[in-house]
Short mmCIF file of C-alpha atoms and ligand atoms in Angstrom, two decimals:
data_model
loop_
_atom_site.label_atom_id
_atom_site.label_comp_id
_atom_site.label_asym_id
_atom_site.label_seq_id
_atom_site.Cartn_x
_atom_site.Cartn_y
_atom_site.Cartn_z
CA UNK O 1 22.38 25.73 0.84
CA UNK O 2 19.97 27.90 2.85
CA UNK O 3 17.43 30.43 3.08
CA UNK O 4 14.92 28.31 1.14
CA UNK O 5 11.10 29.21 0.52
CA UNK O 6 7.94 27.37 -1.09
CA UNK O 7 9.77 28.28 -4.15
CA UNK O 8 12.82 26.30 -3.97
CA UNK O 9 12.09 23.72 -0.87
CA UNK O 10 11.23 20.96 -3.25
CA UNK O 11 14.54 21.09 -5.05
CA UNK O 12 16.50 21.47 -2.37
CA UNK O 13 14.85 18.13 -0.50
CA UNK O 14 15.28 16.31 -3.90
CA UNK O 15 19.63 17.26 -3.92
CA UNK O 16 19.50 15.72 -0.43
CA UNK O 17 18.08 12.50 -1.88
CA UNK O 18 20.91 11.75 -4.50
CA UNK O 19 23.10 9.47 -2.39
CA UNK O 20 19.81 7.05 -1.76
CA UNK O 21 20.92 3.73 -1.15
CA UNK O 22 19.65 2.18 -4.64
CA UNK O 23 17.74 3.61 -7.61
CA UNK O 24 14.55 2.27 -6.64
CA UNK O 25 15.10 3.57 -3.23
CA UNK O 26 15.79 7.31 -4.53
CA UNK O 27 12.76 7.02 -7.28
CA UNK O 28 10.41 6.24 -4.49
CA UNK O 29 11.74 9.04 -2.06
CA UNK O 30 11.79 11.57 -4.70
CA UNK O 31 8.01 10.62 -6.02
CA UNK O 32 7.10 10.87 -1.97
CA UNK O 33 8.58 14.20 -1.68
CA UNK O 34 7.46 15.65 -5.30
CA UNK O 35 4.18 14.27 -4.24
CA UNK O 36 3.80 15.67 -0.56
CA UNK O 37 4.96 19.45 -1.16
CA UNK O 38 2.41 18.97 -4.53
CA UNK O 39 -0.42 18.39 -1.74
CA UNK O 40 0.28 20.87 0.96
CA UNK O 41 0.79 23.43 -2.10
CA UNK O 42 -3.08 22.44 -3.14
CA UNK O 43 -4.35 22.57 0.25
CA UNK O 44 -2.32 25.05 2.03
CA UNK O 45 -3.04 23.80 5.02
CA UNK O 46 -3.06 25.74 8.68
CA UNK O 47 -1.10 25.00 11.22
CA UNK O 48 -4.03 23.53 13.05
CA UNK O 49 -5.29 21.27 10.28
CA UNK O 50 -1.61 19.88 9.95
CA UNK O 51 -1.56 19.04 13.48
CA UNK O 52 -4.57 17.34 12.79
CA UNK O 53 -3.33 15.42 10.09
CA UNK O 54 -0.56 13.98 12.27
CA UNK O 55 -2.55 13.27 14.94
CA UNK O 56 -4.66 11.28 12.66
CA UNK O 57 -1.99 9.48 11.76
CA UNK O 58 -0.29 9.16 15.22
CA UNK O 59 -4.18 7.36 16.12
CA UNK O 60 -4.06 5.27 13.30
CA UNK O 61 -0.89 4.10 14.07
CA UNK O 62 -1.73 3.46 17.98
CA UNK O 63 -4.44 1.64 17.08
CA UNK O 64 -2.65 -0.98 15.53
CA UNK O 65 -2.12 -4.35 17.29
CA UNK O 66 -1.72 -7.81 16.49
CA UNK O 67 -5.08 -8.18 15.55
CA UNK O 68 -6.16 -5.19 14.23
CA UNK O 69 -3.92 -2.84 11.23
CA UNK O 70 -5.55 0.57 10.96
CA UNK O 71 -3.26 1.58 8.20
CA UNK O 72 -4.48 -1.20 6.14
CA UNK O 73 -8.01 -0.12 6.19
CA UNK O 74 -6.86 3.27 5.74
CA UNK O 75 -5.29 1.85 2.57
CA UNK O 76 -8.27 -0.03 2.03
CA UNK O 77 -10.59 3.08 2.28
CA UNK O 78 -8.60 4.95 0.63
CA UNK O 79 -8.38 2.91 -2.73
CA UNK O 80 -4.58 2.67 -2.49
CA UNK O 81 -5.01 -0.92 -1.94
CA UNK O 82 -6.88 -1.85 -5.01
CA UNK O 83 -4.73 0.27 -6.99
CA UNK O 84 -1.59 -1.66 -5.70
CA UNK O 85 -3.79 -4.91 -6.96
CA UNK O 86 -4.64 -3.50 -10.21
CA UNK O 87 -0.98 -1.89 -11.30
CA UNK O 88 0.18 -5.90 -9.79
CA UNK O 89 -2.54 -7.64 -11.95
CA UNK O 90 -1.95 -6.03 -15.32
CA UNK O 91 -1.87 -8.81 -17.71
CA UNK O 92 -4.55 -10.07 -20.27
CA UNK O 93 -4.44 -13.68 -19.05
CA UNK O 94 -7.95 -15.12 -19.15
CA UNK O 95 -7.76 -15.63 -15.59
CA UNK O 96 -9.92 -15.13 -12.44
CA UNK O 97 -9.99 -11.37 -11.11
CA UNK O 98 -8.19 -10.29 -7.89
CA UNK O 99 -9.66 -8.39 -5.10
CA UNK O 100 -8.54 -7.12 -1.50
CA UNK O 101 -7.39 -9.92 0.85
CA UNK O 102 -9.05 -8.21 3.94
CA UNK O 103 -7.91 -8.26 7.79
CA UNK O 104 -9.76 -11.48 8.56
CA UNK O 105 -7.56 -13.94 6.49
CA UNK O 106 -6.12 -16.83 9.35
CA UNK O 107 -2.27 -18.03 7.87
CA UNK O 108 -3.47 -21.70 9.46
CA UNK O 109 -7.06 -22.60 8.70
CA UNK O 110 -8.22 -26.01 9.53
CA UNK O 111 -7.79 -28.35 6.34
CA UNK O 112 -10.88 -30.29 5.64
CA UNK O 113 -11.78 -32.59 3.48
CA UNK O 114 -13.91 -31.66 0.51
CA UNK O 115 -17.54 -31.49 1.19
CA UNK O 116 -17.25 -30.66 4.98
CA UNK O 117 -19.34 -28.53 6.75
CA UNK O 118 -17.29 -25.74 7.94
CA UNK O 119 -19.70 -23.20 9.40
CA UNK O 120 -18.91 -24.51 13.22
CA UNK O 121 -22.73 -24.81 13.80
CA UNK O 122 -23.83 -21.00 13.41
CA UNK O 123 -26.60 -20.15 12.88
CA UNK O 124 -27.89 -19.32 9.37
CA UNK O 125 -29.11 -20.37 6.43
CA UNK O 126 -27.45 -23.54 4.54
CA UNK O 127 -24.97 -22.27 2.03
CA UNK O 128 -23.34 -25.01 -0.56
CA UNK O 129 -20.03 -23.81 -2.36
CA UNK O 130 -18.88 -25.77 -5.18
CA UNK O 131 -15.88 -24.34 -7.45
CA UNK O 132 -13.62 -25.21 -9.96
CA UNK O 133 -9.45 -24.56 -10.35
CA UNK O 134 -8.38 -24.38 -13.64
CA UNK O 135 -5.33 -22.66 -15.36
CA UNK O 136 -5.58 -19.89 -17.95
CA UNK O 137 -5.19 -22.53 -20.71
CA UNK O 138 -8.68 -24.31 -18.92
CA UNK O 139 -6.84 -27.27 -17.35
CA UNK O 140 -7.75 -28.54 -14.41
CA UNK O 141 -5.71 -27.97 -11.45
CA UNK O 142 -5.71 -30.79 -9.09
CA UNK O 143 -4.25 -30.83 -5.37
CA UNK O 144 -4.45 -26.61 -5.75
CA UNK O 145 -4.91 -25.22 -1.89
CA UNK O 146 -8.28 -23.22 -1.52
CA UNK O 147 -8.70 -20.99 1.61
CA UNK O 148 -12.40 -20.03 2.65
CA UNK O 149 -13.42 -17.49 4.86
CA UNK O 150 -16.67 -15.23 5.04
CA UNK O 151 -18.91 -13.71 7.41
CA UNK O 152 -21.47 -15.17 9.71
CA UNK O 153 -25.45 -14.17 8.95
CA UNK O 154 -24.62 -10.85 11.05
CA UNK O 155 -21.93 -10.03 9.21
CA UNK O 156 -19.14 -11.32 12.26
CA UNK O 157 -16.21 -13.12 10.99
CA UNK O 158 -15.08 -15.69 13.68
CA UNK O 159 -11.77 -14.31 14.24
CA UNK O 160 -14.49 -11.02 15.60
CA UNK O 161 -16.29 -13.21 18.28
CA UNK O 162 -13.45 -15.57 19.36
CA UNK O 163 -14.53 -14.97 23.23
CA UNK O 164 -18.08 -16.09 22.38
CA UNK O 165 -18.04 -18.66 19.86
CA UNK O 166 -14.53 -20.26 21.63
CA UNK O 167 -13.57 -21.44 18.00
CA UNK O 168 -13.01 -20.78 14.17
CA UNK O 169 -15.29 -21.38 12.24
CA UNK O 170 -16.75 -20.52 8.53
CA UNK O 171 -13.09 -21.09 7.15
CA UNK O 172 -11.35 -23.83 5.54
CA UNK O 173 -8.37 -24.87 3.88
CA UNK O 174 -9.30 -27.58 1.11
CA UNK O 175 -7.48 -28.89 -1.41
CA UNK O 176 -8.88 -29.34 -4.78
CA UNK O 177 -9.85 -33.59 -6.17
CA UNK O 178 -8.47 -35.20 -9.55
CA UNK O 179 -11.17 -32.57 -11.42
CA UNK O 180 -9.66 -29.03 -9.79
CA UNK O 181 -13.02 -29.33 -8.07
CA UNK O 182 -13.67 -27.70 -4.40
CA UNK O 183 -17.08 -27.77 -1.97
CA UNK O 184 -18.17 -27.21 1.38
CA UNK O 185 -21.37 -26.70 3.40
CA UNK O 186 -21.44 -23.26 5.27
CA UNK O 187 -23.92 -20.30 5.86
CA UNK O 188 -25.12 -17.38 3.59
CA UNK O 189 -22.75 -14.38 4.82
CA UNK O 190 -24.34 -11.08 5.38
CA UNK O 191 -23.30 -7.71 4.13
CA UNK O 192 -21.23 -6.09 7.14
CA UNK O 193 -19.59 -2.86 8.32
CA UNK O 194 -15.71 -3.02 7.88
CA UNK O 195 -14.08 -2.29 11.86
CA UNK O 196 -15.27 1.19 12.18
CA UNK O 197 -14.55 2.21 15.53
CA UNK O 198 -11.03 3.88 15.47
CA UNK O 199 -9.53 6.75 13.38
CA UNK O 200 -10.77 5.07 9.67
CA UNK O 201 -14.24 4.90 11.25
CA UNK O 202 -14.04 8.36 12.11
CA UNK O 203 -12.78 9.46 8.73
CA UNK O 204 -15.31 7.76 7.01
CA UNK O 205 -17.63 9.70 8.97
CA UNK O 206 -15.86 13.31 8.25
CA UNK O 207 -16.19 12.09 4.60
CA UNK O 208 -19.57 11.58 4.86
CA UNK O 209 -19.27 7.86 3.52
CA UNK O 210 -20.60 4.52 4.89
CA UNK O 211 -18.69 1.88 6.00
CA UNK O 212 -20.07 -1.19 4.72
CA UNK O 213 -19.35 -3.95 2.39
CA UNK O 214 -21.30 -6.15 0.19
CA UNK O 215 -21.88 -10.08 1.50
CA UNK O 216 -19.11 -12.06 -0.42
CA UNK O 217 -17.20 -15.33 0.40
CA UNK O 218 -13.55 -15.18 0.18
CA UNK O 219 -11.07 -17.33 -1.70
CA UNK O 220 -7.22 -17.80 -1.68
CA UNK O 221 -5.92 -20.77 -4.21
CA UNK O 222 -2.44 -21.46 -4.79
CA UNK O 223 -0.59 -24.28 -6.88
CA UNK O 224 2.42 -24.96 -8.00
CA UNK O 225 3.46 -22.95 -11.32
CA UNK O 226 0.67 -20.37 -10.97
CA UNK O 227 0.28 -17.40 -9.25
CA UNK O 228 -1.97 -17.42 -5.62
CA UNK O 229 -5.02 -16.01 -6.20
CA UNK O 230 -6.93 -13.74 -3.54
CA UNK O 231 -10.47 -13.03 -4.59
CA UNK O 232 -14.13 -13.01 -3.59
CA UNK O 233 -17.16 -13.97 -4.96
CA UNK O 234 -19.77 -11.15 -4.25
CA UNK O 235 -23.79 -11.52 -3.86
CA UNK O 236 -25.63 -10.99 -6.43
CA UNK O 237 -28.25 -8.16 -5.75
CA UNK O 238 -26.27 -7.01 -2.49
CA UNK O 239 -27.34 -3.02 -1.87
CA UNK O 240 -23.90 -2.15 -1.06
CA UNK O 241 -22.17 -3.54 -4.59
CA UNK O 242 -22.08 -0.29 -5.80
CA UNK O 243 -20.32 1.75 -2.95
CA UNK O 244 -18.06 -0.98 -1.69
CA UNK O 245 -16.26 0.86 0.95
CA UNK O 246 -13.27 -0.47 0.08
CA UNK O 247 -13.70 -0.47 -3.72
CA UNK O 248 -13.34 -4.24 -4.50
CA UNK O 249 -16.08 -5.45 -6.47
CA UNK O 250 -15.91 -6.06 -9.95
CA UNK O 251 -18.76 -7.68 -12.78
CA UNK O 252 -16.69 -10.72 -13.18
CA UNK O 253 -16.70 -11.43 -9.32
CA UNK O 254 -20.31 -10.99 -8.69
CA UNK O 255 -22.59 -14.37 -8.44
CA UNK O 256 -25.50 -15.94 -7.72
CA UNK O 257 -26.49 -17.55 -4.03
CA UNK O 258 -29.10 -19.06 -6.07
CA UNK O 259 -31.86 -20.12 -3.61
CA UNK O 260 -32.82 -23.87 -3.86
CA UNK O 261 -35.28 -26.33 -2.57
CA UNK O 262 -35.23 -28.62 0.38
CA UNK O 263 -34.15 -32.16 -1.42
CA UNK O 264 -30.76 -33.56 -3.04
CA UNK O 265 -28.33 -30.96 -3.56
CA UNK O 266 -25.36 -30.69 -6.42
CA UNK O 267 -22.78 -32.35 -3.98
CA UNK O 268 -25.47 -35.39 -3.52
CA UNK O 269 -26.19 -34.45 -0.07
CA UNK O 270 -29.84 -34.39 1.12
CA UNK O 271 -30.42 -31.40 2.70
CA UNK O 272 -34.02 -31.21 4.92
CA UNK O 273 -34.34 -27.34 4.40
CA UNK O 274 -33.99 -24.87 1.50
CA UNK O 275 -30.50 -23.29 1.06
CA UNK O 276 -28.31 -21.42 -1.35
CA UNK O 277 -25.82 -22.41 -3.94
CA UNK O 278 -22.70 -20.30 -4.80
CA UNK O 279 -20.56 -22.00 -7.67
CA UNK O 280 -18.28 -20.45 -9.64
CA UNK O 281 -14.78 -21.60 -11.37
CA UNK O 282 -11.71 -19.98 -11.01
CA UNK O 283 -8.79 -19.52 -13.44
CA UNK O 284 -5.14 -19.02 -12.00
CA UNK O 285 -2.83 -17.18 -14.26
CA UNK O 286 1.05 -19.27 -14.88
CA UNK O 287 3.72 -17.98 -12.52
CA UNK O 288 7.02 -20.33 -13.19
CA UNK O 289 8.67 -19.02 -10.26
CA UNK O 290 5.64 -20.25 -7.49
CA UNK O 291 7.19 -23.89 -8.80
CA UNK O 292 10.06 -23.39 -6.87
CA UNK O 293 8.66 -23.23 -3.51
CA UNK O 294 6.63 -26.82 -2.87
CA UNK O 295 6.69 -26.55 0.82
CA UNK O 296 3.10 -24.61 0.39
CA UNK O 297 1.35 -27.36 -1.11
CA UNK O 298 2.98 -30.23 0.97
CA UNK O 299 0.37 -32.07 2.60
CA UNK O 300 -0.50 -30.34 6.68
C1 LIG G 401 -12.83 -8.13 4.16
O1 LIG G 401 -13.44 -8.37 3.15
O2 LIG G 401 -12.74 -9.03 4.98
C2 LIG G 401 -12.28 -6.75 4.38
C3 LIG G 401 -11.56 -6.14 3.38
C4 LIG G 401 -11.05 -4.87 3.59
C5 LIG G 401 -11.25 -4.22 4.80
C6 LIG G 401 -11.99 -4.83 5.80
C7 LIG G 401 -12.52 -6.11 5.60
FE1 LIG G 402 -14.66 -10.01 3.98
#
């Protein structure tokens, strides 16, 4: 076959596809392709524009490294990446909502024990987290693994200012007591600007859009027999909850850093200044299959 035009290109790419290694691997090539020509038949792009759509992409991709993924803030930014949570998250269970698990998640947080202060001595003010793990049925999940991580009072995540700060800090790996119950001592996070200084910066900008994010605190709970959960809990009130730049906030994760009083404080700690409380209790939907992998929740 030859001598194709914007008539018959599509077909002809999609014959080339039959012999696809596997059914999923041909539906997924096919979609790309049906997809693409779709687009450059809606934009009819010039020759200069596409150039600058691979460049774009050529950027994106050198400006990957091992500490920094362009393409998944491009996914982020893009809304692709909630939409692969949402299509994955489908199910009615009463259970906790999912959001995006971000670039600053660390595999090996430092396990503390419940109550610890984990915010490494920054600067900021006082922030108490108390939670709950439950299952979808509302029993308590005891010895479940809870990852925290959020932003210091500038909106810098340690992993940001390693050079200065020497440490990490503001993250923990707990696991939950006999009650599914979780708490720490930190600092209230501030509302920051996602890493805006490569190509995704620069897009945002094109697209006249900001590049912020509401304050939240970040949690990732896993037990056995129930799917992990990756979520946030958002501020209540934050100016940036409605134009998320990476679309992630939803009602049911939005809470309250209610502002308290110098004096005792829900964990029985005395605390000598005012600070905030964040509490909320999280629901993890059944997954048999996580049972069959222990080594997670085996003790560090
Ligand atoms: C975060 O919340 O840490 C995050 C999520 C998506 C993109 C950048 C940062
Ligand atoms: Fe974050």
């Amino acid at each position: 076959m030859r001598n194709f035009n914007e008539f018959t290109i599509t077909n002809a790419v999609m014959e080339r596809l039959k012999d696809a290694r596997d059914a999923r691997m041909h539906q997924i090539s096919a979609a790309l392709v049906r997809h693409l020509h779709a687009f450059v038949r809606e934009v009819e792009p010039t020759f200069a524009e596409w150039e600058a759509g691979i460049d774009f992409l050529t950027r994106t991709g050198h400006f990957c490294n091992d500490k920094r993924q362009e393409f998944i803030l491009l996914s982020d930014t893009l809304g692709v990446s909630m939409l692969v949570d949402a299509i994955n998250h489908r199910s009615a269970e009463a259970a906790t909502e999912t959001t995006v698990l971000g670039p600053f998640f660390v595999q090996h947080a430092p396990e503390c024990a419940l109550g610890a202060d984990i915010s490494g001595g920054m600067p900021g003010e006082p922030l108490l987290i108390t939670g709950s793990v439950r299952g979808s049925d509302g029993q308590p999940l005891a010895g479940a693994v809870v990852d925290i991580w959020h932003s210091d009072s500038d909106g810098y995540y340690d992993v940001q200012q390693l050079d200065e700060i020497g440490d990490l800090a503001m993250r923990g790996r707990f696991r939950t007591d006999e009650n599914g119950g979780v708490r720490c001592w930190s600092i209230r996070p501030a509302a920051y600007p996602i890493p805006h200084d490569g190509p995704v910066g620069r897009m945002l900008e094109a697209q006249g859009r900001h590049p912020w994010r509401p304050a939240h605190v970040h949690f990732m709970i896993a037990a056995p027999g129930h799917e992990k959960l990756v979520t946030h809990i958002f501020a209540s009130g934050d100016r940036y909850l409605d134009s998320d730049v990476v679309f992630g906030v939803k009602d049911s994760l939005i809470g309250a850093f209610a502002e308290k009083p110098a004096g005792q404080a829900a964990d029985g700690r005395v605390i000598r200044r005012p600070y905030c409380h964040l509490h909320h209790d999280f629901r993890l939907r059944p997954d048999p299959a996580s049972a069959a992998n222990p080594a997670e929740f085996a003790s560090a």
